[in-house]
């Protein structure tokens, strides 16, 4: 892995099939609202594609690009990938896959949260997922988070964004489960 690259995983729901940016752009609710904006986006997109092609040729991979994997149980998030890619290009490469944070990493539903992704990721961001999935995740002993903590690379950062007053208890439980897993891994 190139030290100039950053890998980010965003979990936004409970847990994947890849979709191209072109497929996502074709989805009506993510298309730019004005024709003028679409024209500007096409011109900028062509310039970005050219720069990306040259960068890939020069370095084998895109140097300085943040790779962001949006993981969510709900397929509906896939339709936003194209628009988000347009907004963040060329600095961010965005992909979507499905996952289930209520199951462990060996679950077939979590096939996209595999060792390579986990071991290359610098930042794991859980956005408003812990409270809404807490009952089911608790039944598995928060296996998804525990296993991520055990398999992630040293220095990886976990950020949990949730409704504090409603989520404080479950966030403490997740932290305890992840810490316990980490301590068991060190023994």
mmCIF file of C-alpha atoms in Angstrom:
data_model
loop_
_atom_site.group_PDB
_atom_site.id
_atom_site.type_symbol
_atom_site.label_atom_id
_atom_site.label_comp_id
_atom_site.label_asym_id
_atom_site.label_seq_id
_atom_site.Cartn_x
_atom_site.Cartn_y
_atom_site.Cartn_z
ATOM 1 C CA UNK A 1 0.000 0.000 0.000
ATOM 2 C CA UNK A 2 1.277 3.475 -0.904
ATOM 3 C CA UNK A 3 1.897 5.663 2.186
ATOM 4 C CA UNK A 4 0.486 8.662 0.278
ATOM 5 C CA UNK A 5 -2.895 6.954 -0.064
ATOM 6 C CA UNK A 6 -5.589 6.961 2.578
ATOM 7 C CA UNK A 7 -8.271 4.292 2.863
ATOM 8 C CA UNK A 8 -11.526 5.222 4.579
ATOM 9 C CA UNK A 9 -14.467 2.965 5.368
ATOM 10 C CA UNK A 10 -17.814 4.546 6.108
ATOM 11 C CA UNK A 11 -20.550 2.418 7.636
ATOM 12 C CA UNK A 12 -23.893 4.143 7.473
ATOM 13 C CA UNK A 13 -26.346 1.425 8.348
ATOM 14 C CA UNK A 14 -26.347 -2.222 9.150
ATOM 15 C CA UNK A 15 -23.884 -3.626 5.963
ATOM 16 C CA UNK A 16 -22.122 -5.587 -1.399
ATOM 17 C CA UNK A 17 -22.043 -5.279 -5.033
ATOM 18 C CA UNK A 18 -19.796 -2.688 -6.640
ATOM 19 C CA UNK A 19 -21.394 -0.022 -8.791
ATOM 20 C CA UNK A 20 -19.593 2.167 -11.268
ATOM 21 C CA UNK A 21 -19.827 5.924 -11.019
ATOM 22 C CA UNK A 22 -21.460 5.912 -14.462
ATOM 23 C CA UNK A 23 -24.232 3.584 -13.258
ATOM 24 C CA UNK A 24 -24.817 5.721 -10.198
ATOM 25 C CA UNK A 25 -24.966 8.928 -12.281
ATOM 26 C CA UNK A 26 -27.794 7.417 -14.329
ATOM 27 C CA UNK A 27 -29.989 7.208 -11.239
ATOM 28 C CA UNK A 28 -32.520 10.097 -11.497
ATOM 29 C CA UNK A 29 -32.382 11.335 -7.907
ATOM 30 C CA UNK A 30 -28.634 11.944 -7.971
ATOM 31 C CA UNK A 31 -28.426 13.759 -11.301
ATOM 32 C CA UNK A 32 -27.513 17.462 -11.261
ATOM 33 C CA UNK A 33 -30.663 19.602 -11.356
ATOM 34 C CA UNK A 34 -29.648 22.134 -14.012
ATOM 35 C CA UNK A 35 -28.460 21.508 -17.574
ATOM 36 C CA UNK A 36 -25.710 24.132 -17.167
ATOM 37 C CA UNK A 37 -24.409 22.284 -14.139
ATOM 38 C CA UNK A 38 -24.398 19.028 -16.111
ATOM 39 C CA UNK A 39 -22.279 20.621 -18.845
ATOM 40 C CA UNK A 40 -19.800 21.988 -16.327
ATOM 41 C CA UNK A 41 -19.658 18.607 -14.627
ATOM 42 C CA UNK A 42 -18.936 16.845 -17.945
ATOM 43 C CA UNK A 43 -16.056 19.222 -18.734
ATOM 44 C CA UNK A 44 -14.606 18.882 -15.239
ATOM 45 C CA UNK A 45 -15.116 15.122 -15.371
ATOM 46 C CA UNK A 46 -13.183 14.870 -18.660
ATOM 47 C CA UNK A 47 -10.301 16.854 -17.132
ATOM 48 C CA UNK A 48 -10.359 14.670 -14.018
ATOM 49 C CA UNK A 49 -10.395 11.481 -16.109
ATOM 50 C CA UNK A 50 -7.368 12.728 -18.066
ATOM 51 C CA UNK A 51 -5.481 13.588 -14.884
ATOM 52 C CA UNK A 52 -6.412 10.278 -13.300
ATOM 53 C CA UNK A 53 -5.257 8.330 -16.373
ATOM 54 C CA UNK A 54 -1.890 10.113 -16.334
ATOM 55 C CA UNK A 55 -1.554 9.619 -12.568
ATOM 56 C CA UNK A 56 -2.306 5.896 -12.852
ATOM 57 C CA UNK A 57 0.268 5.541 -15.619
ATOM 58 C CA UNK A 58 2.923 7.452 -13.702
ATOM 59 C CA UNK A 59 2.507 5.806 -10.323
ATOM 60 C CA UNK A 60 0.676 2.552 -10.928
ATOM 61 C CA UNK A 61 -1.906 3.802 -8.401
ATOM 62 C CA UNK A 62 -3.313 7.211 -7.731
ATOM 63 C CA UNK A 63 -0.898 8.992 -5.455
ATOM 64 C CA UNK A 64 -2.482 11.230 -2.836
ATOM 65 C CA UNK A 65 -6.021 9.962 -3.491
ATOM 66 C CA UNK A 66 -8.301 9.052 -0.618
ATOM 67 C CA UNK A 67 -10.038 5.739 -1.221
ATOM 68 C CA UNK A 68 -13.420 5.712 0.499
ATOM 69 C CA UNK A 69 -15.584 2.595 0.763
ATOM 70 C CA UNK A 70 -19.181 3.352 1.692
ATOM 71 C CA UNK A 71 -20.605 0.232 3.352
ATOM 72 C CA UNK A 72 -24.265 -0.017 4.245
ATOM 73 C CA UNK A 73 -26.954 -2.647 4.558
ATOM 74 C CA UNK A 74 -29.389 -0.585 2.485
ATOM 75 C CA UNK A 75 -28.855 -0.788 -1.290
ATOM 76 C CA UNK A 76 -30.409 2.657 -1.676
ATOM 77 C CA UNK A 77 -27.091 4.290 -0.696
ATOM 78 C CA UNK A 78 -25.597 3.008 -3.956
ATOM 79 C CA UNK A 79 -27.508 5.643 -5.918
ATOM 80 C CA UNK A 80 -25.582 8.459 -4.199
ATOM 81 C CA UNK A 81 -22.104 7.218 -5.084
ATOM 82 C CA UNK A 82 -21.987 8.879 -8.513
ATOM 83 C CA UNK A 83 -22.992 12.285 -7.198
ATOM 84 C CA UNK A 84 -20.613 12.042 -4.241
ATOM 85 C CA UNK A 85 -17.815 10.992 -6.588
ATOM 86 C CA UNK A 86 -18.493 14.058 -8.748
ATOM 87 C CA UNK A 87 -18.374 16.313 -5.687
ATOM 88 C CA UNK A 88 -15.153 14.887 -4.259
ATOM 89 C CA UNK A 89 -13.187 14.066 -7.439
ATOM 90 C CA UNK A 90 -10.325 13.942 -8.067
ATOM 91 C CA UNK A 91 -9.202 13.804 -4.429
ATOM 92 C CA UNK A 92 -11.496 10.932 -3.420
ATOM 93 C CA UNK A 93 -12.283 7.558 -5.012
ATOM 94 C CA UNK A 94 -15.615 6.304 -3.708
ATOM 95 C CA UNK A 95 -17.074 2.795 -3.901
ATOM 96 C CA UNK A 96 -20.191 1.220 -2.413
ATOM 97 C CA UNK A 97 -20.658 -2.256 -1.043
ATOM 98 C CA UNK A 98 -23.208 -3.820 1.257
ATOM 99 C CA UNK A 99 -22.422 -5.010 4.757
ATOM 100 C CA UNK A 100 -24.212 -5.998 7.944
ATOM 101 C CA UNK A 101 -22.801 -4.591 11.188
ATOM 102 C CA UNK A 102 -25.061 -6.930 13.168
ATOM 103 C CA UNK A 103 -23.186 -10.018 11.879
ATOM 104 C CA UNK A 104 -19.563 -11.058 12.103
ATOM 105 C CA UNK A 105 -17.044 -10.508 9.316
ATOM 106 C CA UNK A 106 -17.299 -14.103 8.102
ATOM 107 C CA UNK A 107 -20.957 -13.611 7.185
ATOM 108 C CA UNK A 108 -21.534 -13.898 3.413
ATOM 109 C CA UNK A 109 -23.169 -10.480 3.587
ATOM 110 C CA UNK A 110 -19.849 -9.036 4.750
ATOM 111 C CA UNK A 111 -17.728 -10.551 2.000
ATOM 112 C CA UNK A 112 -16.598 -7.039 0.989
ATOM 113 C CA UNK A 113 -15.251 -6.290 4.463
ATOM 114 C CA UNK A 114 -12.345 -8.665 3.983
ATOM 115 C CA UNK A 115 -8.807 -8.727 5.306
ATOM 116 C CA UNK A 116 -7.258 -6.536 2.602
ATOM 117 C CA UNK A 117 -9.783 -3.734 3.074
ATOM 118 C CA UNK A 118 -9.613 -3.959 6.860
ATOM 119 C CA UNK A 119 -5.812 -4.054 6.979
ATOM 120 C CA UNK A 120 -5.373 -1.100 4.611
ATOM 121 C CA UNK A 121 -7.950 1.205 6.188
ATOM 122 C CA UNK A 122 -6.803 4.260 8.134
ATOM 123 C CA UNK A 123 -10.202 5.525 9.284
ATOM 124 C CA UNK A 124 -13.403 3.636 10.099
ATOM 125 C CA UNK A 125 -16.375 5.993 10.370
ATOM 126 C CA UNK A 126 -19.673 4.700 11.756
ATOM 127 C CA UNK A 127 -22.308 7.344 11.088
ATOM 128 C CA UNK A 128 -25.624 6.954 12.913
ATOM 129 C CA UNK A 129 -25.505 3.174 12.803
ATOM 130 C CA UNK A 130 -24.812 2.039 16.367
ATOM 131 C CA UNK A 131 -28.081 2.996 18.004
ATOM 132 C CA UNK A 132 -30.311 1.770 15.176
ATOM 133 C CA UNK A 133 -28.605 -1.641 15.045
ATOM 134 C CA UNK A 134 -27.800 -2.041 18.740
ATOM 135 C CA UNK A 135 -30.302 -4.786 19.611
ATOM 136 C CA UNK A 136 -29.160 -7.119 16.828
ATOM 137 C CA UNK A 137 -25.467 -6.208 17.179
ATOM 138 C CA UNK A 138 -25.630 -6.844 20.925
ATOM 139 C CA UNK A 139 -26.866 -10.413 20.245
ATOM 140 C CA UNK A 140 -23.658 -11.087 18.311
ATOM 141 C CA UNK A 141 -21.551 -9.477 21.040
ATOM 142 C CA UNK A 142 -20.775 -6.625 18.627
ATOM 143 C CA UNK A 143 -18.814 -9.153 16.548
ATOM 144 C CA UNK A 144 -18.420 -6.833 13.534
ATOM 145 C CA UNK A 145 -16.721 -4.088 15.559
ATOM 146 C CA UNK A 146 -14.725 -6.551 17.676
ATOM 147 C CA UNK A 147 -13.365 -8.286 14.596
ATOM 148 C CA UNK A 148 -12.530 -5.000 12.868
ATOM 149 C CA UNK A 149 -10.595 -3.928 15.967
ATOM 150 C CA UNK A 150 -8.696 -7.224 16.023
ATOM 151 C CA UNK A 151 -7.812 -7.171 12.312
ATOM 152 C CA UNK A 152 -7.184 -3.497 11.571
ATOM 153 C CA UNK A 153 -3.722 -2.107 11.034
ATOM 154 C CA UNK A 154 -1.891 -0.419 13.913
ATOM 155 C CA UNK A 155 -2.862 3.239 14.159
ATOM 156 C CA UNK A 156 -6.266 2.851 12.478
ATOM 157 C CA UNK A 157 -8.841 5.253 13.891
ATOM 158 C CA UNK A 158 -12.475 4.413 14.686
ATOM 159 C CA UNK A 159 -14.998 7.273 14.821
ATOM 160 C CA UNK A 160 -18.575 6.688 15.932
ATOM 161 C CA UNK A 161 -21.108 9.442 15.211
ATOM 162 C CA UNK A 162 -24.510 8.889 16.739
ATOM 163 C CA UNK A 163 -27.213 10.529 18.828
ATOM 164 C CA UNK A 164 -25.296 10.947 22.073
ATOM 165 C CA UNK A 165 -28.157 10.940 24.548
ATOM 166 C CA UNK A 166 -29.744 7.862 22.995
ATOM 167 C CA UNK A 167 -26.540 6.070 22.038
ATOM 168 C CA UNK A 168 -24.243 6.598 24.993
ATOM 169 C CA UNK A 169 -24.894 3.146 26.483
ATOM 170 C CA UNK A 170 -24.414 1.235 23.230
ATOM 171 C CA UNK A 171 -21.289 3.240 22.350
ATOM 172 C CA UNK A 172 -19.825 2.300 25.743
ATOM 173 C CA UNK A 173 -20.696 -1.365 25.093
ATOM 174 C CA UNK A 174 -19.043 -1.266 21.660
ATOM 175 C CA UNK A 175 -15.939 0.386 23.102
ATOM 176 C CA UNK A 176 -15.735 -2.274 25.840
ATOM 177 C CA UNK A 177 -16.164 -5.100 23.295
ATOM 178 C CA UNK A 178 -13.502 -3.642 20.981
ATOM 179 C CA UNK A 179 -11.089 -3.031 23.864
ATOM 180 C CA UNK A 180 -11.612 -6.563 25.151
ATOM 181 C CA UNK A 181 -10.930 -7.955 21.673
ATOM 182 C CA UNK A 182 -7.785 -5.858 21.363
ATOM 183 C CA UNK A 183 -6.493 -7.045 24.762
ATOM 184 C CA UNK A 184 -7.176 -10.688 23.847
ATOM 185 C CA UNK A 185 -5.301 -10.178 20.580
ATOM 186 C CA UNK A 186 -2.228 -8.892 22.438
ATOM 187 C CA UNK A 187 -2.031 -11.962 24.690
#
